[in-house]
Every structure is written in C-alpha cells, then in structure tokens.
Short mmCIF file of C-alpha atoms and ligand atoms in Angstrom, two decimals:
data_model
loop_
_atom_site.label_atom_id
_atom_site.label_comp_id
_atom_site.label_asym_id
_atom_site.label_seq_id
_atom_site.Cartn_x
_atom_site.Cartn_y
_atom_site.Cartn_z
CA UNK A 1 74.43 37.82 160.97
CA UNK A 2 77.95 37.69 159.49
CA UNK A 3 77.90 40.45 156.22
CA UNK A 4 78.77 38.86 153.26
CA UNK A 5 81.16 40.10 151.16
CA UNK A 6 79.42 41.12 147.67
CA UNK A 7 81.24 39.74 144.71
CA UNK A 8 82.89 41.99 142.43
CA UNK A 9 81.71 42.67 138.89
CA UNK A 10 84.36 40.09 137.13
CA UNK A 11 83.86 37.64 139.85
CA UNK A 12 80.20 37.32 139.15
CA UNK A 13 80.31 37.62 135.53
CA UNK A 14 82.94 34.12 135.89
CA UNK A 15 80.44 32.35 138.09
CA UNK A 16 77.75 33.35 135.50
CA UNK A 17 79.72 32.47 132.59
CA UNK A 18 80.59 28.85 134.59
CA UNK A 19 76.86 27.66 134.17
CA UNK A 20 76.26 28.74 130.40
CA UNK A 21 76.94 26.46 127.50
CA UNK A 22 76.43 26.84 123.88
CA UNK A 23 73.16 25.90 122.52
CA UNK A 24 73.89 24.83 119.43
CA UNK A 25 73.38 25.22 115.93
CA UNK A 26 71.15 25.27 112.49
CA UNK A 27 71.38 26.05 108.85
CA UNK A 28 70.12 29.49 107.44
CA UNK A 29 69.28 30.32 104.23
CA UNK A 30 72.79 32.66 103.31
CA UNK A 31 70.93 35.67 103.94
CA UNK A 32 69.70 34.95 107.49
CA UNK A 33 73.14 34.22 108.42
CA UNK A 34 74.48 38.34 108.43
CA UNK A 35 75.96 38.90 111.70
CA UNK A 36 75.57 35.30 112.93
CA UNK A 37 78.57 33.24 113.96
CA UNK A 38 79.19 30.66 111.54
CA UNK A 39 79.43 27.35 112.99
CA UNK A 40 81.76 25.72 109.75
CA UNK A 41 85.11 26.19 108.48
CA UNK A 42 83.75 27.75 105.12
CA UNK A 43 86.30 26.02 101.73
CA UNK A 44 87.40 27.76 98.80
CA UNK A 45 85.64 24.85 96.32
CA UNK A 46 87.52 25.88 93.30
CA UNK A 47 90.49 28.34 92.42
CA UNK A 48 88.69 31.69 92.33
CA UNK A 49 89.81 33.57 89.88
CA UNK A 50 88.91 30.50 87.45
CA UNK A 51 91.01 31.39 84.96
CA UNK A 52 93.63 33.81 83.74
CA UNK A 53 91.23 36.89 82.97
CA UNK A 54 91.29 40.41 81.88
CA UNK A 55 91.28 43.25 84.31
CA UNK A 56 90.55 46.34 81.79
CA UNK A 57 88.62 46.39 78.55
CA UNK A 58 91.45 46.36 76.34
CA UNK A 59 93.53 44.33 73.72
CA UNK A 60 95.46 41.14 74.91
CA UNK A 61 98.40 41.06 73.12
CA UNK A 62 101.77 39.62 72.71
CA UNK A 63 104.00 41.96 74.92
CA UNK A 64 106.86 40.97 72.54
CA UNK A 65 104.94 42.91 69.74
CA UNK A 66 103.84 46.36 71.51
CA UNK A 67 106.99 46.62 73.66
CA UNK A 68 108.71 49.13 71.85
CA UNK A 69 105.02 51.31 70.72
CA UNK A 70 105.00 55.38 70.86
CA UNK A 71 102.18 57.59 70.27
CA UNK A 72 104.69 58.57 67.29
CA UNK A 73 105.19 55.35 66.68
CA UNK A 74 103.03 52.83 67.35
CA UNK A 75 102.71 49.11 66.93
CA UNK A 76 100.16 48.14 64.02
CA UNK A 77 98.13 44.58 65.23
CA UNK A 78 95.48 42.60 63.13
CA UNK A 79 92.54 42.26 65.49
CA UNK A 80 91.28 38.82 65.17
CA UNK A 81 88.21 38.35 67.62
CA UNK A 82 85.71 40.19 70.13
CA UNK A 83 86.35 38.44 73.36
CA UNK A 84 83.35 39.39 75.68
CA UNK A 85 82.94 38.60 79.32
CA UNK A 86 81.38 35.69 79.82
CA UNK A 87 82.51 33.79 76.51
CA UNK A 88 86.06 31.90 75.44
CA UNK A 89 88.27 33.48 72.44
CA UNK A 90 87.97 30.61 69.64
CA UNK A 91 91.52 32.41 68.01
CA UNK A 92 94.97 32.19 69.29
CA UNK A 93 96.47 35.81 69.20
CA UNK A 94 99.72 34.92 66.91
CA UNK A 95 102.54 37.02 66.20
CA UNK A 96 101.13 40.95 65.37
CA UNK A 97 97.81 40.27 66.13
CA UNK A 98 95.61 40.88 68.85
CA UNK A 99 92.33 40.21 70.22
CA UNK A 100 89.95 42.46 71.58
CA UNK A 101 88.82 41.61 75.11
CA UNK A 102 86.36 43.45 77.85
CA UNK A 103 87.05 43.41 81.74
CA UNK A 104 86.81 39.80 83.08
CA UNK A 105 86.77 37.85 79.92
CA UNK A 106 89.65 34.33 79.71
CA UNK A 107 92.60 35.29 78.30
CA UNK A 108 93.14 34.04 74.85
CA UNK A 109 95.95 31.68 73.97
CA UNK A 110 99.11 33.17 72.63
CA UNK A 111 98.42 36.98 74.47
CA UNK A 112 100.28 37.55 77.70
CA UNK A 113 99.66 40.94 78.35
CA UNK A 114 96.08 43.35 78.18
CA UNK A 115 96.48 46.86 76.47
CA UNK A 116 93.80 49.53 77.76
CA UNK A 117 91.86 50.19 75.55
CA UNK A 118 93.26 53.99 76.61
CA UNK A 119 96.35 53.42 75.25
CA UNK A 120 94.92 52.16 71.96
CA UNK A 121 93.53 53.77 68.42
CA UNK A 122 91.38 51.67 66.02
CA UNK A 123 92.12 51.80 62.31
CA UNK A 124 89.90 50.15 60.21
CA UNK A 125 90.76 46.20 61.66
CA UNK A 126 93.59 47.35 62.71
CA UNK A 127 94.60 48.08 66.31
CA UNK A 128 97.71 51.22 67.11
CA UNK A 129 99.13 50.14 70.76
CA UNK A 130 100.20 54.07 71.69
CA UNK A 131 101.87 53.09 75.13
CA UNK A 132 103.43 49.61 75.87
CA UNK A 133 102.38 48.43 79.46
CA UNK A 134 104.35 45.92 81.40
CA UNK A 135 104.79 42.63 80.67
CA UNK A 136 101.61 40.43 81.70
CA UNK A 137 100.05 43.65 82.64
CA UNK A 138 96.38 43.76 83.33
CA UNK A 139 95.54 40.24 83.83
CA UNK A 140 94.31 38.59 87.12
CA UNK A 141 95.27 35.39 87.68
CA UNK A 142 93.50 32.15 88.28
CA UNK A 143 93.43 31.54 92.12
CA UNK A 144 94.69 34.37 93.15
CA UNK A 145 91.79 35.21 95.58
CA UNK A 146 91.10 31.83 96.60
CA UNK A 147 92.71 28.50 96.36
CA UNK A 148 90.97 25.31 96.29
CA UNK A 149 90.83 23.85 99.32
CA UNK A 150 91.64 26.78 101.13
CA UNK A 151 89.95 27.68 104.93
CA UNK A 152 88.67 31.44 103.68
CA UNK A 153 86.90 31.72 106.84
CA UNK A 154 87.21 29.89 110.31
CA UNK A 155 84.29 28.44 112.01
CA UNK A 156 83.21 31.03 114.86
CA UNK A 157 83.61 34.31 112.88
CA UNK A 158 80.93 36.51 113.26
CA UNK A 159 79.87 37.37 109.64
CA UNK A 160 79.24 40.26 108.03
CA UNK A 161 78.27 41.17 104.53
CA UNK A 162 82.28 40.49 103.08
CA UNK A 163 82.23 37.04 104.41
CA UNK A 164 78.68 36.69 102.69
CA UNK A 165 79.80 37.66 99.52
CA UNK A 166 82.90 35.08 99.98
CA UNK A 167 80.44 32.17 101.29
CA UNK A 168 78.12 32.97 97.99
CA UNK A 169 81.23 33.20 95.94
CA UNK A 170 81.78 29.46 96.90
CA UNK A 171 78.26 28.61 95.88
CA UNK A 172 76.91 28.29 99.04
CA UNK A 173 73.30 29.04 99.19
CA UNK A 174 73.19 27.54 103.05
CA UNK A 175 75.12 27.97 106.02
CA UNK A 176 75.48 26.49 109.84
CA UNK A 177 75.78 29.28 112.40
CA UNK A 178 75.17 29.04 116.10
CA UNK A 179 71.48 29.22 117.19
CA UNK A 180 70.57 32.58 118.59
CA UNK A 181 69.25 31.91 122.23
CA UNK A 182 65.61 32.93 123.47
CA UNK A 183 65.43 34.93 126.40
CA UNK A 184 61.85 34.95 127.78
CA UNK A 185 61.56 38.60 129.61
CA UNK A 186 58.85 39.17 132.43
CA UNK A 187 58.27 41.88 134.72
CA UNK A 188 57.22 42.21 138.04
CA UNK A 189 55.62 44.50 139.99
CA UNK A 190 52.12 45.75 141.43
CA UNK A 191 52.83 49.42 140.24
CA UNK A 192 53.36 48.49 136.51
CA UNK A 193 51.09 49.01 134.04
CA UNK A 194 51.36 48.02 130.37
CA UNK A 195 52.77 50.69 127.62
CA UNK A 196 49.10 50.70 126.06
CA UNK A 197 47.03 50.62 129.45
CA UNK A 198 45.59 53.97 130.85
CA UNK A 199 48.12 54.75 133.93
CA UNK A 200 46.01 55.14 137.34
CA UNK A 201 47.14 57.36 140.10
CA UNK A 202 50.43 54.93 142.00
CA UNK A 203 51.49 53.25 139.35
CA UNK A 204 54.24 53.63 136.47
CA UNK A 205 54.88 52.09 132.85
CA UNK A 206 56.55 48.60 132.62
CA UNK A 207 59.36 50.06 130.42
CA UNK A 208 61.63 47.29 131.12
CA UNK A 209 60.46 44.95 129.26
CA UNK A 210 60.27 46.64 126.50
CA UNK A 211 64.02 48.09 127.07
CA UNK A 212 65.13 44.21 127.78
CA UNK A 213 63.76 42.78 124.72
CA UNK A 214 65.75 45.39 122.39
CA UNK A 215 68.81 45.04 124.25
CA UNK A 216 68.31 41.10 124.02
CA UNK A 217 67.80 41.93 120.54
CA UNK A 218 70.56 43.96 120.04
CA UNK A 219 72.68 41.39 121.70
CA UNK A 220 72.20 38.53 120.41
CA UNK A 221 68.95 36.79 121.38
CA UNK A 222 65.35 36.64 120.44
CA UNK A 223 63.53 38.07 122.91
CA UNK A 224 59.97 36.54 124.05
CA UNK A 225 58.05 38.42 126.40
CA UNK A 226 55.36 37.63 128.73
CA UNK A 227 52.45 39.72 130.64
CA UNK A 228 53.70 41.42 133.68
CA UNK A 229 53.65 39.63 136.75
CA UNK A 230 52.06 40.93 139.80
CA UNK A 231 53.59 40.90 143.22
CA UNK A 232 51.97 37.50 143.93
CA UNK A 233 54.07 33.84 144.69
CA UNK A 234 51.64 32.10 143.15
CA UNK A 235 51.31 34.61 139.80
CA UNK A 236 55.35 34.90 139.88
CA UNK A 237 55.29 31.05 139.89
CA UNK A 238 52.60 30.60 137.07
CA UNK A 239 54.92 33.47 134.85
CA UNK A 240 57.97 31.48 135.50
CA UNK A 241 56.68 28.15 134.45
CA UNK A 242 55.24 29.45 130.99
CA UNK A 243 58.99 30.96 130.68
CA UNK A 244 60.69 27.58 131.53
CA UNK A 245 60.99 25.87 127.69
CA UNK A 246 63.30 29.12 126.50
CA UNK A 247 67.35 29.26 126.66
CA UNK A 248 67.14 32.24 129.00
CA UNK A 249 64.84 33.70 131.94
CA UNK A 250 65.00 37.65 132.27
CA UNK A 251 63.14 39.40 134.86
CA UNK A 252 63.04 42.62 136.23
CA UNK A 253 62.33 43.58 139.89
CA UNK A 254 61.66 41.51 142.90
CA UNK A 255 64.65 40.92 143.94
CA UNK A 256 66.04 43.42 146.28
CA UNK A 257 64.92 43.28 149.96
CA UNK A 258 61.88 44.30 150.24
CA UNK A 259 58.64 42.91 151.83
CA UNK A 260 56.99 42.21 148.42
CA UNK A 261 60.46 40.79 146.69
CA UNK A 262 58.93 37.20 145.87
CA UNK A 263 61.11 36.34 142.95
CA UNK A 264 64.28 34.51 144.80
CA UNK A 265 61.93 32.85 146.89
CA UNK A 266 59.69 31.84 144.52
CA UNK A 267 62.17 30.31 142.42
CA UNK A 268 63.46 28.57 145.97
CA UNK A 269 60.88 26.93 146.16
CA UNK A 270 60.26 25.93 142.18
CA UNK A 271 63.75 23.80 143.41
CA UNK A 272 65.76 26.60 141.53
CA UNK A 273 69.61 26.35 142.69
CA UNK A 274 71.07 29.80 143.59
CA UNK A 275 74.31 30.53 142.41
CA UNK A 276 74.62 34.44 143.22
CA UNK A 277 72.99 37.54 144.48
CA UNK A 278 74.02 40.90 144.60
CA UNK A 279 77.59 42.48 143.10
CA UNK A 280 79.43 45.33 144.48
CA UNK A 281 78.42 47.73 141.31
CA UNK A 282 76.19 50.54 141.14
CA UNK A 283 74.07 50.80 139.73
CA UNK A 284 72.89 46.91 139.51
CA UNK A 285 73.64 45.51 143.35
CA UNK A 286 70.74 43.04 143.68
CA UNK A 287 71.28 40.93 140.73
CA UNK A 288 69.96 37.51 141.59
CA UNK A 289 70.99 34.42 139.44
CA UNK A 290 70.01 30.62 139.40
CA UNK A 291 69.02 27.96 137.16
CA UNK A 292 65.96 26.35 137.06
CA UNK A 293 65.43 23.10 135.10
CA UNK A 294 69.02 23.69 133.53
CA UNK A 295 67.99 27.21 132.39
CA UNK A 296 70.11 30.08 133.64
CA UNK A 297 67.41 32.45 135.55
CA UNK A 298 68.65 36.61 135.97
CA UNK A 299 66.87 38.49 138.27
CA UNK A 300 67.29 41.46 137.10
CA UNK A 301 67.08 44.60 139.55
CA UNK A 302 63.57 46.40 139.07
CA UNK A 303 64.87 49.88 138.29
CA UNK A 304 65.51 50.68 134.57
CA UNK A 305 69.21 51.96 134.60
CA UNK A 306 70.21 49.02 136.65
CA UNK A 307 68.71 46.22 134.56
CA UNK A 308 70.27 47.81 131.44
CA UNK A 309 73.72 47.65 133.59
CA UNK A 310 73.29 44.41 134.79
CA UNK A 311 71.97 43.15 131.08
CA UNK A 312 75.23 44.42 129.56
CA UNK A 313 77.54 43.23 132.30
CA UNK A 314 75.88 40.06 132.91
CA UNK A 315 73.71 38.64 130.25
CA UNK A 316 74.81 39.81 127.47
CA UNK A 317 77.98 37.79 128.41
CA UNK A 318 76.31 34.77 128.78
CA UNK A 319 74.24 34.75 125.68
CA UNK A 320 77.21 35.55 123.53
CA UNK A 321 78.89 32.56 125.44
CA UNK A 322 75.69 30.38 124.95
CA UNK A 323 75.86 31.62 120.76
CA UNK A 324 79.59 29.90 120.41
CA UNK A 325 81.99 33.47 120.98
CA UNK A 326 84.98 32.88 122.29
CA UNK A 327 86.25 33.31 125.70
CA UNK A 328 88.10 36.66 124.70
CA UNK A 329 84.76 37.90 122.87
CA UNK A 330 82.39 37.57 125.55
CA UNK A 331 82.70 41.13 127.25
CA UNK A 332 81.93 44.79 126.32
CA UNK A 333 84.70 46.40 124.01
CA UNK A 334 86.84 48.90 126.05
CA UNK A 335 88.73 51.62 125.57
CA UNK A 336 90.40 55.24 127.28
CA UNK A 337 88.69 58.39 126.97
CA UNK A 338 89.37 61.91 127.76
CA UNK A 339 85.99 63.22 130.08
CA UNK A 340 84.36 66.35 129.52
CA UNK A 341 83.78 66.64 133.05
CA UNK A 342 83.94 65.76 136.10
CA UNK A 343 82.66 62.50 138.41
CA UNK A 344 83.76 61.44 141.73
CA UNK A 345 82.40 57.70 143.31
CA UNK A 346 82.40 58.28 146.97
CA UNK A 347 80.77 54.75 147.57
CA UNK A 348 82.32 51.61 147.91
CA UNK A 349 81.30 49.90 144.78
CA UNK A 350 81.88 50.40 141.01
CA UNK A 351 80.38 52.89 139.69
CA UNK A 352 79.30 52.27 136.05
CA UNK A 353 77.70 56.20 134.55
CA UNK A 354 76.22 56.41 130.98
CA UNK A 355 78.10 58.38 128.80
CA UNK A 356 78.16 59.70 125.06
CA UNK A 357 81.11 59.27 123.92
CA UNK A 358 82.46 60.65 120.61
CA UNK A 359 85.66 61.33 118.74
CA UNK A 360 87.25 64.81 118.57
CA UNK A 361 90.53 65.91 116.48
CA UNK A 362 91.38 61.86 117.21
CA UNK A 363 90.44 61.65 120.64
CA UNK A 364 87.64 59.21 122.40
CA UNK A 365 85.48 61.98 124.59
CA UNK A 366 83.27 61.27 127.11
CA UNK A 367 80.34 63.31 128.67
CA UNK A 368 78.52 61.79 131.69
CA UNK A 369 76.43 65.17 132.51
CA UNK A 370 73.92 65.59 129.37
CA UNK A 371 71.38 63.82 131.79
CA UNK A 372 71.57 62.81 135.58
CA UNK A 373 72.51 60.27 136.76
CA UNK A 374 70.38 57.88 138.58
CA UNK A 375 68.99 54.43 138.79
CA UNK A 376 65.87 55.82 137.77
CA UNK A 377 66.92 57.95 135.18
CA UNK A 378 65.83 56.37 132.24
CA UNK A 379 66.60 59.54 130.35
CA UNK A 380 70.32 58.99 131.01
CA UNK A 381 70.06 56.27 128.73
CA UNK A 382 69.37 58.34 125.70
CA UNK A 383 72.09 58.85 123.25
CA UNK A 384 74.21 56.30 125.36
CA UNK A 385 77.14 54.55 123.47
CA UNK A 386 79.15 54.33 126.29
CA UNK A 387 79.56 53.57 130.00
CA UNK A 388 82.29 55.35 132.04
CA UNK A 389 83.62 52.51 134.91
CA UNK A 390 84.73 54.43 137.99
CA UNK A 391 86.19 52.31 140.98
CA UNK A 392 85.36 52.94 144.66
CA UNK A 393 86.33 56.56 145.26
CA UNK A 394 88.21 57.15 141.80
CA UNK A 395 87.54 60.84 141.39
CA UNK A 396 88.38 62.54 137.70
CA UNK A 397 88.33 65.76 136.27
CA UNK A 398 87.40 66.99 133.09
CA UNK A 399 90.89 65.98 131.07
CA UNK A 400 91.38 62.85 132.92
CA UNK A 401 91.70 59.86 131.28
CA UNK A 402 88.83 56.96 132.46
CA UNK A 403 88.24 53.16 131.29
CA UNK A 404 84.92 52.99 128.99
CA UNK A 405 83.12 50.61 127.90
CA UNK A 406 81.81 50.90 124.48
CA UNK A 407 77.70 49.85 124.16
CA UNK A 408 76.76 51.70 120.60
CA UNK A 409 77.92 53.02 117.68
CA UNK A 410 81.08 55.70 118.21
CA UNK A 411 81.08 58.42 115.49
P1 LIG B 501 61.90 46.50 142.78
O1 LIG B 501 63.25 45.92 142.58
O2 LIG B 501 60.82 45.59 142.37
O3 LIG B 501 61.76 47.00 144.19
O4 LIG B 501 61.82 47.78 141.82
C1 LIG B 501 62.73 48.84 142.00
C2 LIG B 501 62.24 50.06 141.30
O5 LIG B 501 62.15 49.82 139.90
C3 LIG B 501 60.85 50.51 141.72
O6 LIG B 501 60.82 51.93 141.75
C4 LIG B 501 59.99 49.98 140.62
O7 LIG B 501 58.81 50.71 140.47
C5 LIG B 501 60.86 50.11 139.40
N1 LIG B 501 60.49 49.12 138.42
C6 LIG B 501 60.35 47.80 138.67
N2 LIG B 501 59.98 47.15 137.55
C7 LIG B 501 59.90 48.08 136.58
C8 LIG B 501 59.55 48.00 135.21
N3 LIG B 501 59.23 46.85 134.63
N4 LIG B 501 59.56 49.14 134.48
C9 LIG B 501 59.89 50.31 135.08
N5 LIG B 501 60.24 50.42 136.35
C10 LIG B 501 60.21 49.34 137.13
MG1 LIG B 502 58.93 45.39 142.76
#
C-alpha cells in the first residue's frame, strides 16, 4: 500500500473552505442582530446632528456682545426665552440679548456662540457673561456625525452594540444579517452514556456533544443535537438521515481505524463524496470530511481535545465562511507570546497545546503546563484562551517566543 501523504493543517482547511458557501440571509428585529454580520450597506437617512444645537446648558449669544466680558467686568444681556431640549426658540437673540438654552436644544436665530452656564451670573432678567468663550463655541453642528446619504457601515461588518446604536439612530427598527448556520451534532460510540444516565462499569460520559454544541455556539452556529449513536451501520445511518435537512453535520468518533469505526463507511455508502481524511496535526489526525446531499459532513475525531482542535481549525472556518466573513476573517486570531515554560514536539506533525495566555507588564504570556496535555485531557481545556502551534520538532524554552492562536477572552 503506497502511504499517503497527510495534508497539512492549511491545506485541509482550503479544501474545506472550497466546498462551503454562504447560506444566506434574513431580517432581525435590531436587537437580534448584536454580533451578527449585517448583510446591507446601512445609510445615514438624514444629516445627524439635525440641526445646529447646543452642547452645554448655557446662554447662546451673540459672540460680538460677550467678547470683551471679565469677571470684573462683565457683559450685561436681556434674556429673552427658555430654550429647552426638545423645543424651537420662538425669539431671535438681537443685539445684547440672549437666550437661555439647555444641552441639545436648536440654536436660536441671531446667537452664534453658547456661554456655560459656568461662566454666567443671573441678575434679576438679566444675564453677566464672566468669561467670553470662542467664537461659535459650544455648538454641534448639523451633520456633523452623519451625512445624508452617507455608507456609516458596510455590508459584512460584524456588529456590535456601537453599530446598533448607529443603525437605531437611522430609524431602523429591522436589519438583514447573514443567517447563522445549524450544525446538527451526534455522537458515536458504544461506551457513551448520556450526561443524565447512571454510568455502568466500561463506559464514559458523551461530553462531546455537549462541548460541540457550545463551541458551535460560541462560533457562530445554532447547534442541534441528536441522541448518541451506537456503534451500529444501520443506527449511524438512521442518526445521519434525521441530521441531513441542517447546514452542517458534526460528529464525534468513528472515524479513526478501528474495527468498530462505521462512520466513513457509512456515509460511503449513503453516496456521501469524500473530500479528506486525516491532517498531519496533533492532536486531531483522523478528521474525516464529505458532503452528503450538498451538506458539508465533519467527522470529528472521538476524543475530546481533538474534536475541540479540529472544531476550531476546521469548522469553525467553514461556518464563519458559510455566515458571509470574509476570506481574511475566516481563521483564529494570532499572535506572539513569551512561554512560561517549556514544550518540545518530537513528532512529525503540528502540535497544537492549550494554553492560558495572559498579559504581563505588556507582554502576551503563555502557560501550557497548568494541566497535561493529552487528547484525553479534557481538563486541559479549562481556562483555555489560547492554543500554542508548535511545528514538527520546534522545541522552546520558557522565554521563547511561539505563534498562538487566540480562542477566548485575553485579560
Ligand atoms: P473513537 O474515535 O470513536 O475511537 O474514540 C476515540 C476516543 O474518544 C475513545 O477513547 C472514546 O471513548 C472517546 N470518545 C468518543 N466519543 C466521545 C464522546 N462523545 N465523549 C467523550 N469521549 C468520547
Ligand atoms: Mg468510537
């Protein structure tokens, strides 16, 4: 038998990537739409200001009139109107008088400057202007934050609660965003027992499906997830046929070489067409992929750490690709950190640890050694923000620089 050469970790993510296309798109009520990817050029509909307005509670003035005021001398104005937010001055502010006008409120005719109210004493109806401020001080302009007409933010942007506020600010109480994806998540395997069913003597917890759905959660999908399969064809066959209607097909185990490994065959024979198996990365080798009735199928590896790998190299890709990202968006942030200790890979493939990673006096840190290591260690996925990529036998020490990928919150 001639040995294949497995497919690196890029070159497989590509072919994935090659066989996903976006799925499309609905309207959300505004509030649904928070870190969706908005599938519309969003317009400025009007100038926003609306209209020459106050910035300060204060006294619009003419600036001709108060230029030249002192605390010891000040200028003496007739105050001609209450100008509150929300309403229009009915008076034109004429020469020594002023009107008095609260934060946001239209600018009167005749004033071209606001006075804080600060820098002002009342006397009687009479207004003191103690401190001059510059000419047209304290007023915002109409359309200075948004022009008519104006793209304020470009279809594809992933928005978050500033873009909200603009899309709201343009009186837009619905908005078109890419659909999020379904993945439908089963598990396979003889040993596994449900989380809430009493575990007998040879058997261990289905914990991946439950891991799977909140990273498909926490990536971008809506997760959907199904009983767990036993090491049967015809039960493997039955679970992937009740999964077929959804965007994407997760499972977990079954795919590696052993003599109960149903899954690629079973989808062989459903008519699925293979398009890889297994990638030169550890852990995460015997990732199978196909599509099956047009759906893209991962066969996930049946240990824990290595379907969370091969989620976050692999599918989360493709459902970000699927929800309209862009090319350049698809992958894992990355960055340099400093480790905290030491790691060798002796193999031949990529080695991909979990790793806290955290900021000190400026500087990303990594730690790979709070847990071990291990396929199986589903504890060394606790606390895990980040993933420290080793290449076949890259050794470091603690104060060498490494690549990281970035999978939580950094702080
Ligand atoms: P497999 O790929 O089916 O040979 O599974 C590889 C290893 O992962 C075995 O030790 C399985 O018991 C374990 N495993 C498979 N599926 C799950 C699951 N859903 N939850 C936890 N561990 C699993
Ligand atoms: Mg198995």
């Amino acid at each position: 038998m001639i040995k294949q050469k497995m497919l690196t970790p890029e070159e497989a993510q590509q072919i994935v990537l090659e066989h996903i296309r976006p799925i499309g798109i609905e309207r959300v009520p505004l509030l649904d739409s928070l870190d969706r990817l908005v599938a519309e050029d969003i317009l400025a509909t009007y100038d926003n200001p609306p209209f020459d307005n106050s910035a300060m509670d204060g006294f619009a003035v003419r600036h001709q009139d108060v230029k030249t005021s002192t605390p010891d001398s000040p200028s003496s104005l007739e105050m001609v109107e209450d100008i509150p937010a929300g309403s229009i001055g009915q008076k034109t502010v004429g020469p020594g008088q002023t009107s008095r006008i609260m934060t946001g409120a239209p600018i009167p005719s005749g004033a071209d400057t606001v006075i804080r109210v600060e820098d002002t004493r009342t006397e009687d109806n009479r207004i003191d202007i103690l401190e001059p401020d510059d000419f047209a001080a304290n007023i915002r302009r109409s359309g200075e934050d948004m022009k008519q007409g104006e793209v304020l933010i470009e279809s594809g942007t992933e928005l978050g609660p500033g873009e909200l506020g603009v899309i709201a600010a343009v009186q837009r109480s619905f908005v078109s965003v890419h659909r999020r994806p379904t993945a439908t998540i089963l598990s396979t395997g003889d040993e596994l027992v449900e989380i809430d069913e009493p575990l007998q003597p040879g058997k261990i917890v289905n914990s991946n499906t439950a891991s799977l759905a909140a990273l498909a959660s926490a990536h971008g999908a809506n997760p959907v997830m199904l009983p767990i399969a036993p090491d049967d064809e015809g039960k493997i066959r039955q679970t992937i046929e009740s999964a077929l209607s959804g965007d994407f097909i997760l499972s977990s185990g079954g795919v590696s070489v052993g003599e109960f490994d149903f899954i690629k065959s079973v989808l062989n024979n459903m008519g699925a067409k293979e398009i890889l198996w297994r990638v030169a990365m550890k852990p995460g080798k015997p990732l199978y992929y196909c599509i099956i009735n047009e759906t893209p199928y991962f066969g996930l590896p049946g240990n824990p750490v290595s379907s969370v790998m091969s989620f976050l190299q692999f599918v989360r890709p493709a459902i970000r690709k699927a929800s309209g990202y862009r090319p350049k968006e698809l992958f894992l942030p990355t960055a340099t950190a400093c480790m905290e200790n030491g790691e060798e890979n002796d193999g031949d493939r990529r080695q991909y640890l979990r790793a806290r990673l955290h900021y000190k006096n400026g500087q990303l840190r990594a730690q790979t050694r709070y847990r071990a290591q291990g396929s199986h260690m589903l504890t060394s996925m606790l606390g895990a923000n980040g993933i420290v990529v080793l290449d076949p036998e890259q050794s470091v020490a603690s104060g060498d620089l490494v690549n990281v990928q970035i999978i939580g919150k950094v702080l």
